[in-house]
Coordinates of C-alpha atoms in Angstrom, one line a residue:
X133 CA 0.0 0.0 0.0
X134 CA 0.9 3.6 -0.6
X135 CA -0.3 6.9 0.2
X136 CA -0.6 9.4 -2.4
X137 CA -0.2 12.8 -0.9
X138 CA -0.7 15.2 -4.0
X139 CA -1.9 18.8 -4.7
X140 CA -4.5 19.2 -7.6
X141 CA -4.7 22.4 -9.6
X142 CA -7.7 22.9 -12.5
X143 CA -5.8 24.9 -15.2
X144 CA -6.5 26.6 -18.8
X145 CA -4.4 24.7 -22.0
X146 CA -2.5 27.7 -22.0
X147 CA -0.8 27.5 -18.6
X148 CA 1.5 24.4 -20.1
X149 CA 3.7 27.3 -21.3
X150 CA 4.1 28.8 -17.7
X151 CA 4.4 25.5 -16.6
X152 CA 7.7 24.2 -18.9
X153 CA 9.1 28.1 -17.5
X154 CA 8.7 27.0 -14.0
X155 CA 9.9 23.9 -14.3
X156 CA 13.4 25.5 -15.5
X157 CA 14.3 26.7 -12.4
X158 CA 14.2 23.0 -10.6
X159 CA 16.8 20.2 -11.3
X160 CA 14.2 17.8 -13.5
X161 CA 16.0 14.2 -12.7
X162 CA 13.2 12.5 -14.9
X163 CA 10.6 13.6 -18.1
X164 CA 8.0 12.1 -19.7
X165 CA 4.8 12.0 -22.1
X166 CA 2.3 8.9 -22.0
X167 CA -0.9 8.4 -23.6
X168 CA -3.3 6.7 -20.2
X169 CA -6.6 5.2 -20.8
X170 CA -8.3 4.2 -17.7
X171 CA -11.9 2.4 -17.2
X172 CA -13.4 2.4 -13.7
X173 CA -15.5 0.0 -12.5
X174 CA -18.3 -0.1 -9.8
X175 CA -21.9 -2.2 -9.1
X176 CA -25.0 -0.8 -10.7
X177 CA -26.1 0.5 -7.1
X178 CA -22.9 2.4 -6.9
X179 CA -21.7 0.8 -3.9
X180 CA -17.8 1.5 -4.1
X181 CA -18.6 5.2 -4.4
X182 CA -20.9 5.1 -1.2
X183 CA -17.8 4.0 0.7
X184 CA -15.7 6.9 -1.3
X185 CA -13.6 3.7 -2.8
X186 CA -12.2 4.3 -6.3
X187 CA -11.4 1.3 -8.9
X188 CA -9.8 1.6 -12.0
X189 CA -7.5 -0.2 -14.7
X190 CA -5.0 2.3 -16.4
X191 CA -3.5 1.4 -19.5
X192 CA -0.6 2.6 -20.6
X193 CA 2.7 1.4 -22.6
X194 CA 1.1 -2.1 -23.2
X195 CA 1.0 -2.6 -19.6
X196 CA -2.7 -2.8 -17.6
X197 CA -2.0 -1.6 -14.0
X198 CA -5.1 -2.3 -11.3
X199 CA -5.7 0.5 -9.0
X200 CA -8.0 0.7 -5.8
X201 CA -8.2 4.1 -3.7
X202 CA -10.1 4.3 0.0
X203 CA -11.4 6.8 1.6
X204 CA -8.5 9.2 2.2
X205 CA -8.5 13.0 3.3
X206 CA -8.9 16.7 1.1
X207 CA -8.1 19.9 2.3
X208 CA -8.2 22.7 0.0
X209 CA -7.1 20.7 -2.8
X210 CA -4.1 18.1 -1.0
X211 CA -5.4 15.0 -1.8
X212 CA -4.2 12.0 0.9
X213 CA -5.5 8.3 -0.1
X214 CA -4.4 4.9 0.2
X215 CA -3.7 3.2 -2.9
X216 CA -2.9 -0.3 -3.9
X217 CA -1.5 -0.8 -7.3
X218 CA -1.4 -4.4 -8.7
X219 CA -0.5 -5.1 -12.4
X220 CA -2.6 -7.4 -14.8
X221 CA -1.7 -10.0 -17.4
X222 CA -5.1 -10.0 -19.2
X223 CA -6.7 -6.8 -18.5
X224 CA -9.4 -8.2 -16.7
X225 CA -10.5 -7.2 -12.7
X226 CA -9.2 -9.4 -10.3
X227 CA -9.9 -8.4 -7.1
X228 CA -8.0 -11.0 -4.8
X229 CA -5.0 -8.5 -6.2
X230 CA -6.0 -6.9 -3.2
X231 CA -5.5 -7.3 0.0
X232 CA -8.0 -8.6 2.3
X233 CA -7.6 -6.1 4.8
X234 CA -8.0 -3.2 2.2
X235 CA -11.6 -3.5 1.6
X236 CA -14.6 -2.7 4.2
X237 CA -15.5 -5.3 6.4
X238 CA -19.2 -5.8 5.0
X239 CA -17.7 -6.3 1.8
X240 CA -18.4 -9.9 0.0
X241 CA -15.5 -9.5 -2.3
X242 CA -16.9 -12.8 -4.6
X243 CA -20.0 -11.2 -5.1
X244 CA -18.4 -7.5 -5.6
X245 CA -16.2 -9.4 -8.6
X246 CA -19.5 -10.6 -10.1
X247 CA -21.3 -7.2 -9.7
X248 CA -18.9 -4.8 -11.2
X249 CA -19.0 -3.0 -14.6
X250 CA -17.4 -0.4 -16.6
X251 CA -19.0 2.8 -15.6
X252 CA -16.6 5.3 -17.4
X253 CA -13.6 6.0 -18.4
X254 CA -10.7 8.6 -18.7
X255 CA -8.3 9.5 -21.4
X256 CA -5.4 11.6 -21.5
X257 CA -1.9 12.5 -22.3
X258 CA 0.4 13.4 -19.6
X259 CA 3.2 14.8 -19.3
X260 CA 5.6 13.9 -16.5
X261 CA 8.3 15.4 -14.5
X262 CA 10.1 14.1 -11.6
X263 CA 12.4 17.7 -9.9
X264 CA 14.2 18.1 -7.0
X265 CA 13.8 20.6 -4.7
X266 CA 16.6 22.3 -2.5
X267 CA 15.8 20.3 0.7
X268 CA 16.2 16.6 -1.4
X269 CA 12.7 16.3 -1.8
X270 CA 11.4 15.1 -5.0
X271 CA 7.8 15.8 -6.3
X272 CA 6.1 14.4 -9.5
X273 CA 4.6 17.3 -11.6
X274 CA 1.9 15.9 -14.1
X275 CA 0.1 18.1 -16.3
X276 CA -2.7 15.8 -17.9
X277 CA -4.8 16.9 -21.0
X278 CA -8.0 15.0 -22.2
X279 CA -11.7 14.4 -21.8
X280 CA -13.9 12.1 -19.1
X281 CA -16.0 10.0 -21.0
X282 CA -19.4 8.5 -20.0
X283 CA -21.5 7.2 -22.5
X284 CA -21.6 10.0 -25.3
X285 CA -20.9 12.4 -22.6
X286 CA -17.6 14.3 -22.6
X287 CA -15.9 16.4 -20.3
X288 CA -12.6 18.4 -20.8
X289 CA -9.5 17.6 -18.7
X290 CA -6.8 20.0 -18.2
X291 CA -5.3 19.3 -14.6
X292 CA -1.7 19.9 -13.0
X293 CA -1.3 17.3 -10.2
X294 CA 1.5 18.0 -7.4
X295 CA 2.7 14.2 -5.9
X296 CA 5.1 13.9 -3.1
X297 CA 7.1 11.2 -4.2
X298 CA 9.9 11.7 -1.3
X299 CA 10.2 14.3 1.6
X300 CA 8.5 16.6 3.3
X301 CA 4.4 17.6 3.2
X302 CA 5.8 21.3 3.3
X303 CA 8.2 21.5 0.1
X304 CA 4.7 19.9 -1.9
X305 CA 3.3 23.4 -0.9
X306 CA 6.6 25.3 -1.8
X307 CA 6.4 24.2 -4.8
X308 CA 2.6 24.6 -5.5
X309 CA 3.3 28.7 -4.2
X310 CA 5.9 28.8 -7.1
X311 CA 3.1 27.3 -9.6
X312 CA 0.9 29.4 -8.5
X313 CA 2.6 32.8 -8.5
X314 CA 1.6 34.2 -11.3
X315 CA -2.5 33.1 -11.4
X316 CA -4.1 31.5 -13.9
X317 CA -4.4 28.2 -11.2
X318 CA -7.1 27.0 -8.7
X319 CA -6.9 24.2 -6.5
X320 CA -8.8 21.6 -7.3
X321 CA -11.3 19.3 -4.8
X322 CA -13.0 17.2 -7.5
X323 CA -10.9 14.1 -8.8
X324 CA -11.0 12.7 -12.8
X325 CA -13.2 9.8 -11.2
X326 CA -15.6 12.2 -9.1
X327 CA -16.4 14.0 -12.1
X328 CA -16.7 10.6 -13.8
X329 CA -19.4 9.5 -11.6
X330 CA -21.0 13.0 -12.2
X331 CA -21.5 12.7 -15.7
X332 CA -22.0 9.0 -15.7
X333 CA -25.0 9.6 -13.3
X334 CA -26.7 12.6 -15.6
X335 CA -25.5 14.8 -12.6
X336 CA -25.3 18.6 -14.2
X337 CA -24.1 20.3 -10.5
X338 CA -24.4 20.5 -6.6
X339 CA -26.9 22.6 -5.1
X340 CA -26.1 25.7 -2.8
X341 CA -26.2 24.6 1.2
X342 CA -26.4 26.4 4.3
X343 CA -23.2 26.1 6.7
X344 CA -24.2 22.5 8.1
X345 CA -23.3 22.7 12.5
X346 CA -20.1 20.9 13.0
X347 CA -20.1 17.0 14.5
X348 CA -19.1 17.6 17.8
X349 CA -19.0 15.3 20.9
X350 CA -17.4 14.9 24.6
X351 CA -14.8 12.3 23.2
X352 CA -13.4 15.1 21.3
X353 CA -10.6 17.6 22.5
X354 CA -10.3 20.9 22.1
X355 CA -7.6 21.1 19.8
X356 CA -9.4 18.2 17.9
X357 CA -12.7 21.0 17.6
X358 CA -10.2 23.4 16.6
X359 CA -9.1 21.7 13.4
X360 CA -12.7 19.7 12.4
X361 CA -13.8 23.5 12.5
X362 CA -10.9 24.6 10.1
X363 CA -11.2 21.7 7.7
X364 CA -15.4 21.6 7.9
X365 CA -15.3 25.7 7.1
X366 CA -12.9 24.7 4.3
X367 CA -14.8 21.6 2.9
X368 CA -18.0 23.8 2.2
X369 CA -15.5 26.7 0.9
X370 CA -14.2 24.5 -2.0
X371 CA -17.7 22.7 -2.2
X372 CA -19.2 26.1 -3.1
X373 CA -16.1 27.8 -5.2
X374 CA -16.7 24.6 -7.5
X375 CA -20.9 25.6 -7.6
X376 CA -19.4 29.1 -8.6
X377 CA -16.9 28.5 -10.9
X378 CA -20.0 26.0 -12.7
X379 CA -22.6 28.6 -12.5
X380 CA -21.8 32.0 -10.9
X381 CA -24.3 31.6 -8.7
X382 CA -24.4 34.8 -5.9
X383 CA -25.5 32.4 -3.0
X384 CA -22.3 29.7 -3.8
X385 CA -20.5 33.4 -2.8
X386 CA -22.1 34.1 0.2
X387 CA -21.4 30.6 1.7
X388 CA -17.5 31.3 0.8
X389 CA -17.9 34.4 2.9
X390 CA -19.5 31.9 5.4
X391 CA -16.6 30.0 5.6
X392 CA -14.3 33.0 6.0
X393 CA -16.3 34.3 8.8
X394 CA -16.3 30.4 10.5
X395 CA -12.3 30.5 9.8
X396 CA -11.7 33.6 11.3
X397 CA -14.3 33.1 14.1
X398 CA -12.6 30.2 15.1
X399 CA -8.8 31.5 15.2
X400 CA -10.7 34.5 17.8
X401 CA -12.6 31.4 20.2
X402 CA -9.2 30.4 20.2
X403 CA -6.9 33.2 20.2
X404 CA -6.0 32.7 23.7
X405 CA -4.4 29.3 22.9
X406 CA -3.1 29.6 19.9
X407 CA -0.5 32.6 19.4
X408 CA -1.7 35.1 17.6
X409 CA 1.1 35.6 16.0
X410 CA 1.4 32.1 14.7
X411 CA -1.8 32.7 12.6
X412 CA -1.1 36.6 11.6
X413 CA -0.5 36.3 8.2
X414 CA -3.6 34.1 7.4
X415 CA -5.8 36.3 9.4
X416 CA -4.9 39.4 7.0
X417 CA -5.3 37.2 4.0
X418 CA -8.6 36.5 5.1
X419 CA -9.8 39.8 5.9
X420 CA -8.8 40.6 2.2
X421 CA -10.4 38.1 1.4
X422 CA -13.4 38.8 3.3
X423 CA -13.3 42.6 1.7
X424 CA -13.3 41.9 -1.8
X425 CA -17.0 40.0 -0.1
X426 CA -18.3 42.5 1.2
X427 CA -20.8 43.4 -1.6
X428 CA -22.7 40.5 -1.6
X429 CA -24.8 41.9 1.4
X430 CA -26.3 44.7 -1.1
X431 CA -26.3 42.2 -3.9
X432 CA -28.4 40.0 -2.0
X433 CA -30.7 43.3 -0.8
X434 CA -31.0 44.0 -4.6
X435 CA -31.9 40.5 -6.2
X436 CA -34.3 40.5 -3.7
X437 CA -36.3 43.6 -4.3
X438 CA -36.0 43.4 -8.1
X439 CA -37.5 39.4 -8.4
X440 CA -40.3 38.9 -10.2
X441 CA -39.8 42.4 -11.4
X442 CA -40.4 44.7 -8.3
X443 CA -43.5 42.7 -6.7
X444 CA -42.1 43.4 -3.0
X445 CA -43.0 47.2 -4.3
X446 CA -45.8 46.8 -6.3
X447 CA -47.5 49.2 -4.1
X448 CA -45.2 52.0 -5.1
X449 CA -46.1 54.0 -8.7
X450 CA -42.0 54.8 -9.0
X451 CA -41.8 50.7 -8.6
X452 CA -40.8 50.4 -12.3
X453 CA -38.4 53.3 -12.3
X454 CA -36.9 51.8 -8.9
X455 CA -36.2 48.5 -10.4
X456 CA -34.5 50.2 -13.3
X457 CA -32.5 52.8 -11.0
X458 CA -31.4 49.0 -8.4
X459 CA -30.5 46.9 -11.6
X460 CA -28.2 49.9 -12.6
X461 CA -26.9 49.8 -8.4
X462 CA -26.6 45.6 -9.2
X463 CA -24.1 46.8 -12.6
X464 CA -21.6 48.7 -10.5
X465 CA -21.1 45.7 -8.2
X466 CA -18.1 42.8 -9.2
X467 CA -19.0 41.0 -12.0
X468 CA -19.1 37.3 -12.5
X469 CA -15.6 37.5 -14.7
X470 CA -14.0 39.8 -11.6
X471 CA -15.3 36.7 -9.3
X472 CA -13.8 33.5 -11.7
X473 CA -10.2 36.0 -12.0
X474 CA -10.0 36.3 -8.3
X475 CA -10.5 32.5 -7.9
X476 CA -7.4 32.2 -10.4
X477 CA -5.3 34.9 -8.4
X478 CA -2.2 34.2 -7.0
X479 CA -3.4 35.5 -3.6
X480 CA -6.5 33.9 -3.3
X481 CA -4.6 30.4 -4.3
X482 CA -2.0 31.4 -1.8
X483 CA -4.3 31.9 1.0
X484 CA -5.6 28.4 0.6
X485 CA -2.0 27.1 0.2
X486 CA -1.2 28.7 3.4
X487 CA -4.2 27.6 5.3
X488 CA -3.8 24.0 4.6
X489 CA -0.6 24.3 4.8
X490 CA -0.8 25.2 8.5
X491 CA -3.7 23.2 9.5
X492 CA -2.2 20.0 8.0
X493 CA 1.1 20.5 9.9
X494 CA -0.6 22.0 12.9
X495 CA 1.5 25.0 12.4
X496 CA 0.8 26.6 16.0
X497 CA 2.6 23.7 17.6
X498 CA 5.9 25.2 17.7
X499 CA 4.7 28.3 19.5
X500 CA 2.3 26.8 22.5
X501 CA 3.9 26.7 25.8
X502 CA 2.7 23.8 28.7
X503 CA -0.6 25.0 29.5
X504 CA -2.0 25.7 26.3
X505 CA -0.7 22.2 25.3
X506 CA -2.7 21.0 28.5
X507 CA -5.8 23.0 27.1
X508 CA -5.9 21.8 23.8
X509 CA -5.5 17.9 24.9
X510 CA -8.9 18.7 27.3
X511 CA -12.0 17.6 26.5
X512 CA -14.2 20.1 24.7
X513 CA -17.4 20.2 26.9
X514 CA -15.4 22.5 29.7
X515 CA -13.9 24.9 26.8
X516 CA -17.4 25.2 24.8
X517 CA -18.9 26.0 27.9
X518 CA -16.8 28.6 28.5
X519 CA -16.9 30.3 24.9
X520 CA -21.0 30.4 24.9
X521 CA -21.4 32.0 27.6
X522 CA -18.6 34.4 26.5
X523 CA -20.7 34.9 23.4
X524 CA -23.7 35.3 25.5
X525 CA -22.0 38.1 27.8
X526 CA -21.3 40.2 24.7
X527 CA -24.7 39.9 23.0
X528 CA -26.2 41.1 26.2
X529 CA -24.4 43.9 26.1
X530 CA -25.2 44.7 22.4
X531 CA -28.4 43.8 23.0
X532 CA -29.4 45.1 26.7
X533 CA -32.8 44.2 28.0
X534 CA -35.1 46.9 27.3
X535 CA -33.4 49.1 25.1
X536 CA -35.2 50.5 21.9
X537 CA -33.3 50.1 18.7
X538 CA -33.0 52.2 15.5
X539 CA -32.6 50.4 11.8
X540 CA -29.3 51.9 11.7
X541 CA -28.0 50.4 15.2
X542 CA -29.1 46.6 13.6
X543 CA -27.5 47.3 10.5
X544 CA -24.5 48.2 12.4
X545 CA -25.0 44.7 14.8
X546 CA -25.1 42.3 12.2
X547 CA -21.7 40.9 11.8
X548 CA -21.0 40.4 15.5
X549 CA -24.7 38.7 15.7
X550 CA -23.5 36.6 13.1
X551 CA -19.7 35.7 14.4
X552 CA -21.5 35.0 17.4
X553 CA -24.4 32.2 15.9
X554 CA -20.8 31.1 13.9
X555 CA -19.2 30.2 17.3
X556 CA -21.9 27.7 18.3
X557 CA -22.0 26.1 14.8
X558 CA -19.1 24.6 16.5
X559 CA -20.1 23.1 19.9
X560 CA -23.9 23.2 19.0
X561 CA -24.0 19.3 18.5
X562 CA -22.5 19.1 22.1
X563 CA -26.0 19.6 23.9
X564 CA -29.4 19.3 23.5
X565 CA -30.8 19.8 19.8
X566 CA -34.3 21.1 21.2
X567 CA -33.5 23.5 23.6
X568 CA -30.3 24.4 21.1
X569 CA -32.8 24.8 18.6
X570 CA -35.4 27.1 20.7
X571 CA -32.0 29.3 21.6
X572 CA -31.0 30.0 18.4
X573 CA -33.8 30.1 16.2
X574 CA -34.9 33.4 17.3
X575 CA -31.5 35.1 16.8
X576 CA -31.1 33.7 13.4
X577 CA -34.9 35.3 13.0
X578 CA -33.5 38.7 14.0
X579 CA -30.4 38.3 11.6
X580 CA -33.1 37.8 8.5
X581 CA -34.9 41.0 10.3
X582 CA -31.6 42.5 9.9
X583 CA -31.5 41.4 6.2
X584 CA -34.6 42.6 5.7
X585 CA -34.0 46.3 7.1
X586 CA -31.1 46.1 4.2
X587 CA -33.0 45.9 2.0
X588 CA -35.1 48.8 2.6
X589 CA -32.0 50.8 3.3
X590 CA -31.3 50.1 -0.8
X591 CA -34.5 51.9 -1.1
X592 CA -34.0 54.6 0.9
X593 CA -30.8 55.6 -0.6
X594 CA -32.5 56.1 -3.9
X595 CA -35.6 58.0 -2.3
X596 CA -33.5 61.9 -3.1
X597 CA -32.9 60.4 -6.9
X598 CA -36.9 60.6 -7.6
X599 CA -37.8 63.5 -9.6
X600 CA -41.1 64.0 -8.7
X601 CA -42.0 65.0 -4.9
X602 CA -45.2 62.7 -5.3
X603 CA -43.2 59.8 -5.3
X604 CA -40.8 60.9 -2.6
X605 CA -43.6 61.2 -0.3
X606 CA -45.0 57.4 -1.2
X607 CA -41.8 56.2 -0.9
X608 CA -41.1 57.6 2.3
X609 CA -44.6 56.8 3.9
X610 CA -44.0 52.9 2.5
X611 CA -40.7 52.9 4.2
X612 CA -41.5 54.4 7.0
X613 CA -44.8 51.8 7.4
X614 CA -42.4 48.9 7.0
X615 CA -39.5 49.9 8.7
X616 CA -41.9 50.6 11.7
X617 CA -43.5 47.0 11.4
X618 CA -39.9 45.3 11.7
X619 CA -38.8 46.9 13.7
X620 CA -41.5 46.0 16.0
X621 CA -41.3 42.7 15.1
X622 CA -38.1 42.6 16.0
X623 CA -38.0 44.2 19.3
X624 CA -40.3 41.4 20.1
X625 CA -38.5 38.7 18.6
X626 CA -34.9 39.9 20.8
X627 CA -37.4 40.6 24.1
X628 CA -38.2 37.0 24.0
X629 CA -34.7 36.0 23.0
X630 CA -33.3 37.6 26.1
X631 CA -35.3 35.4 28.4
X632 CA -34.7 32.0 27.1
X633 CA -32.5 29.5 29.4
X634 CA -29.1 28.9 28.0
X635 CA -29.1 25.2 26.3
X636 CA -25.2 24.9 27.6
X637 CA -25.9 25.5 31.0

């Protein structure tokens, strides 16, 4: 058995000329160009990929090699599975190839051999080259060209694959920050035979999901919590920069601003045992990050008020000139082109680079002295304790019993009501799901309330802009009348909030 730690990049045709320039500067001990046909295999009910098992016969040089891959590990695009290689004589499946030990224990491997079938396959030339880097580590550099194929469906394949085939994790990640220093690269979550099993299946895309609440329990300790919450903000970062890059779909970008505001939540729950200074540089990346975001609150405010063609202001005679005067608002906002460029930046790929990087070698190690180490070996129930009722201090003092609140003072609220519903996405699975649920249910109804004062606030700005006093008065009475009516709403929503019994306690 071996495991493939590699770094997977999705690339244009044209970066194979930046590619042979980079490769210049590393001593290149072995080169390469192969024609690889591959056919993988599984049972009509698509019971390898339920276990995340892949299965596959790769032809190449008149040679038929069997390959099986478990259920490894990906964050932000480093890829870590076992694999068992085995060659053929006949090109025909031969599972016992295998060992016994390599296959789930439920697993009738007699009546697996029986089941299987060609389910698509994979063609491609690669090119190959095995460098050196300065540390004696050597890494395999493939840049594959070719099409999935499924039936008479096709789907391009332009990949650059990072494999560590000797050394250290970190000079994989070097080298991927030297590939990627000039854009024109993204890292890569779906594999040849995930996007296999997509088109064999019919499957055009993944659908947009809210931030699921992390898998939490006493077993785990805290510095176990700390890196699920990393790697599960991560996972549904790269699940929804796929759904983007697909689709440009504004919702796939507000879940990647979800996962930044998870990331960075979590690095402040913990900021008092990990060093600060240990995570510094991927805090300000993310903040960038995070800014070059921070539209999608008015372009969420807009689509909003101009679907189905201004009916949430049908009331309004200016409602056709209002939709005209927001679509022209929506035009000055990034476009879907600025969105897929940043994704190819050097920055944004570096940020990612960085964060895996340092979650993957638990990059805060080096700086902890004894008692954080004692902390972070704890169990979590005594530490999530602690950090929701933290949360809970500060939220009463945003949001002091019996005080009277202005539109403007939620607006200004939101993100630190939001950081603090993040922090128990976190330990939320830790206690009761009931009285969890009747805790945080009204907060996340005052956040909408929030989104929905936003969205008259787009209205408002444009109230000066109409020409004719008429319609400045309507529009002013109609936002006045529904201002007033959240507002209200609200204030009984948060006075009801404010006496419900902690879940943690």
């Amino acid at each position: 058995m071996e495991t493939e730690i590699e770094l997977k990049f999705f690339v244009s045709a044209q970066f194979s000329g930046t590619l042979a320039s980079k490769i210049e500067r590393f001593k290149v001990l072995q080169k390469g160009r192969r024609e690889l046909g591959n056919t993988y295999f599984d049972t009509p009910d698509k019971l390898l990929r339920q276990h995340d098992i892949g299965l596959r016969i790769r032809r190449f040089d008149d040679v038929s090699v069997q390959t099986l891959k478990t259920a490894g590990r990906v964050v932000a695009g480093l890829h870590q599975r076992p694999e068992y290689n085995a060659e053929l004589s006949d090109n025909q499946l031969n599972l016992s190839l295998h060992p016994a030990d390599a296959w789930p224990d439920s697993f009738d491997i007699n009546r697996l051999q029986a089941d299987l079938e060609p389910l698509f396959s994979t063609n491609f030339e690669r090119q190959q080259w095995l460098v050196a880097l300065n540390d004696g580590s050597q890494i395999e550099i493939a840049f594959d060209q070719g099409e999935v194929i499924a039936g008479e469906q096709r789907d391009p394949i332009c990949e650059v694959e990072l494999e560590l085939k000797s050394g250290q994790t970190e000079a994989l990640f070097s080298l991927a920050r030297e590939l990627c220093s000039e854009g024109g690269i993204r890292l890569g979550n779906l594999s040849k035979a995930a996007r296999g099993y997509r088109l064999a299946s019919g499957y055009d895309g993944d659908s947009v999901k809210a931030l699921a609440l992390l898998e939490t329990n006493d077993s785990h300790t805290v510095e176990q919590v700390f890196v699920n919450s990393l790697e599960h903000a991560l996972s549904h970062w790269h699940y929804h920069e796929q759904i983007y890059v697909e689709r440009q779909d504004h919702q796939a970008l507000y879940q990647i601003r979800q996962s930044i505001q998870l990331i960075m939540q979590a690095l402040a729950v913990y900021g008092e045992i990990i060093p600060r200074r240990g995570s510094a540089l991927i805090r300000q990346e993310l903040k960038w990050l995070r800014g070059e975001l921070n539209w999608l609150e008015e372009a969420a405010s807009i689509e909003q008020l101009v679907s189905d063609k201004g009916h949430k202001m049908r009331k309004l005679d200016a409602r056709k000139s209002l939709v005209k005067q927001l679509k022209k608002r929506m035009e000055r906002l990034p476009s879907e082109e600025e969105m897929l460029v940043l994704f190819q930046s050097s920055r944004y790929c570096n940020l990612l680079l960085d964060l895996s990087r340092w979650i993957l070698s638990h990059g805060w190690q080096p700086l902890l002295d004894d008692k954080s180490r004692e902390t972070l070996s704890q169990s979590i129930r005594p530490f999530a304790d602690e950090q929701l009722n933290y949360s809970w201090d500060e939220l009463l003092q945003v949001f002091p019993v019996d005080s009277q609140f202005s539109a403007d003072d939620y607006i200004g609220l939101y993100n630190k009501l939001a950081r603090n519903l993040l922090t128990g996405v976190c330990f939320a699975t830790l206690y009761d799901e009931e009285a969890r649920e009747a805790f945080r249910l009204p907060w996340y109804d005052l956040l909408h309330g929030i989104e929905d004062l936003q969205q008259l606030e787009q209205i408002g700005r444009l109230l000066e802009k109409q020409p004719e006093q008429e319609d400045r008065d309507q529009i002013g009475r109609w936002l006045a009348r529904k201002q007033s009516s959240l507002l209200s709403a609200m204030q009984q929503t948060r006075d009801n909030s404010l006496t419900l019994e902690a879940y943690w306690l």
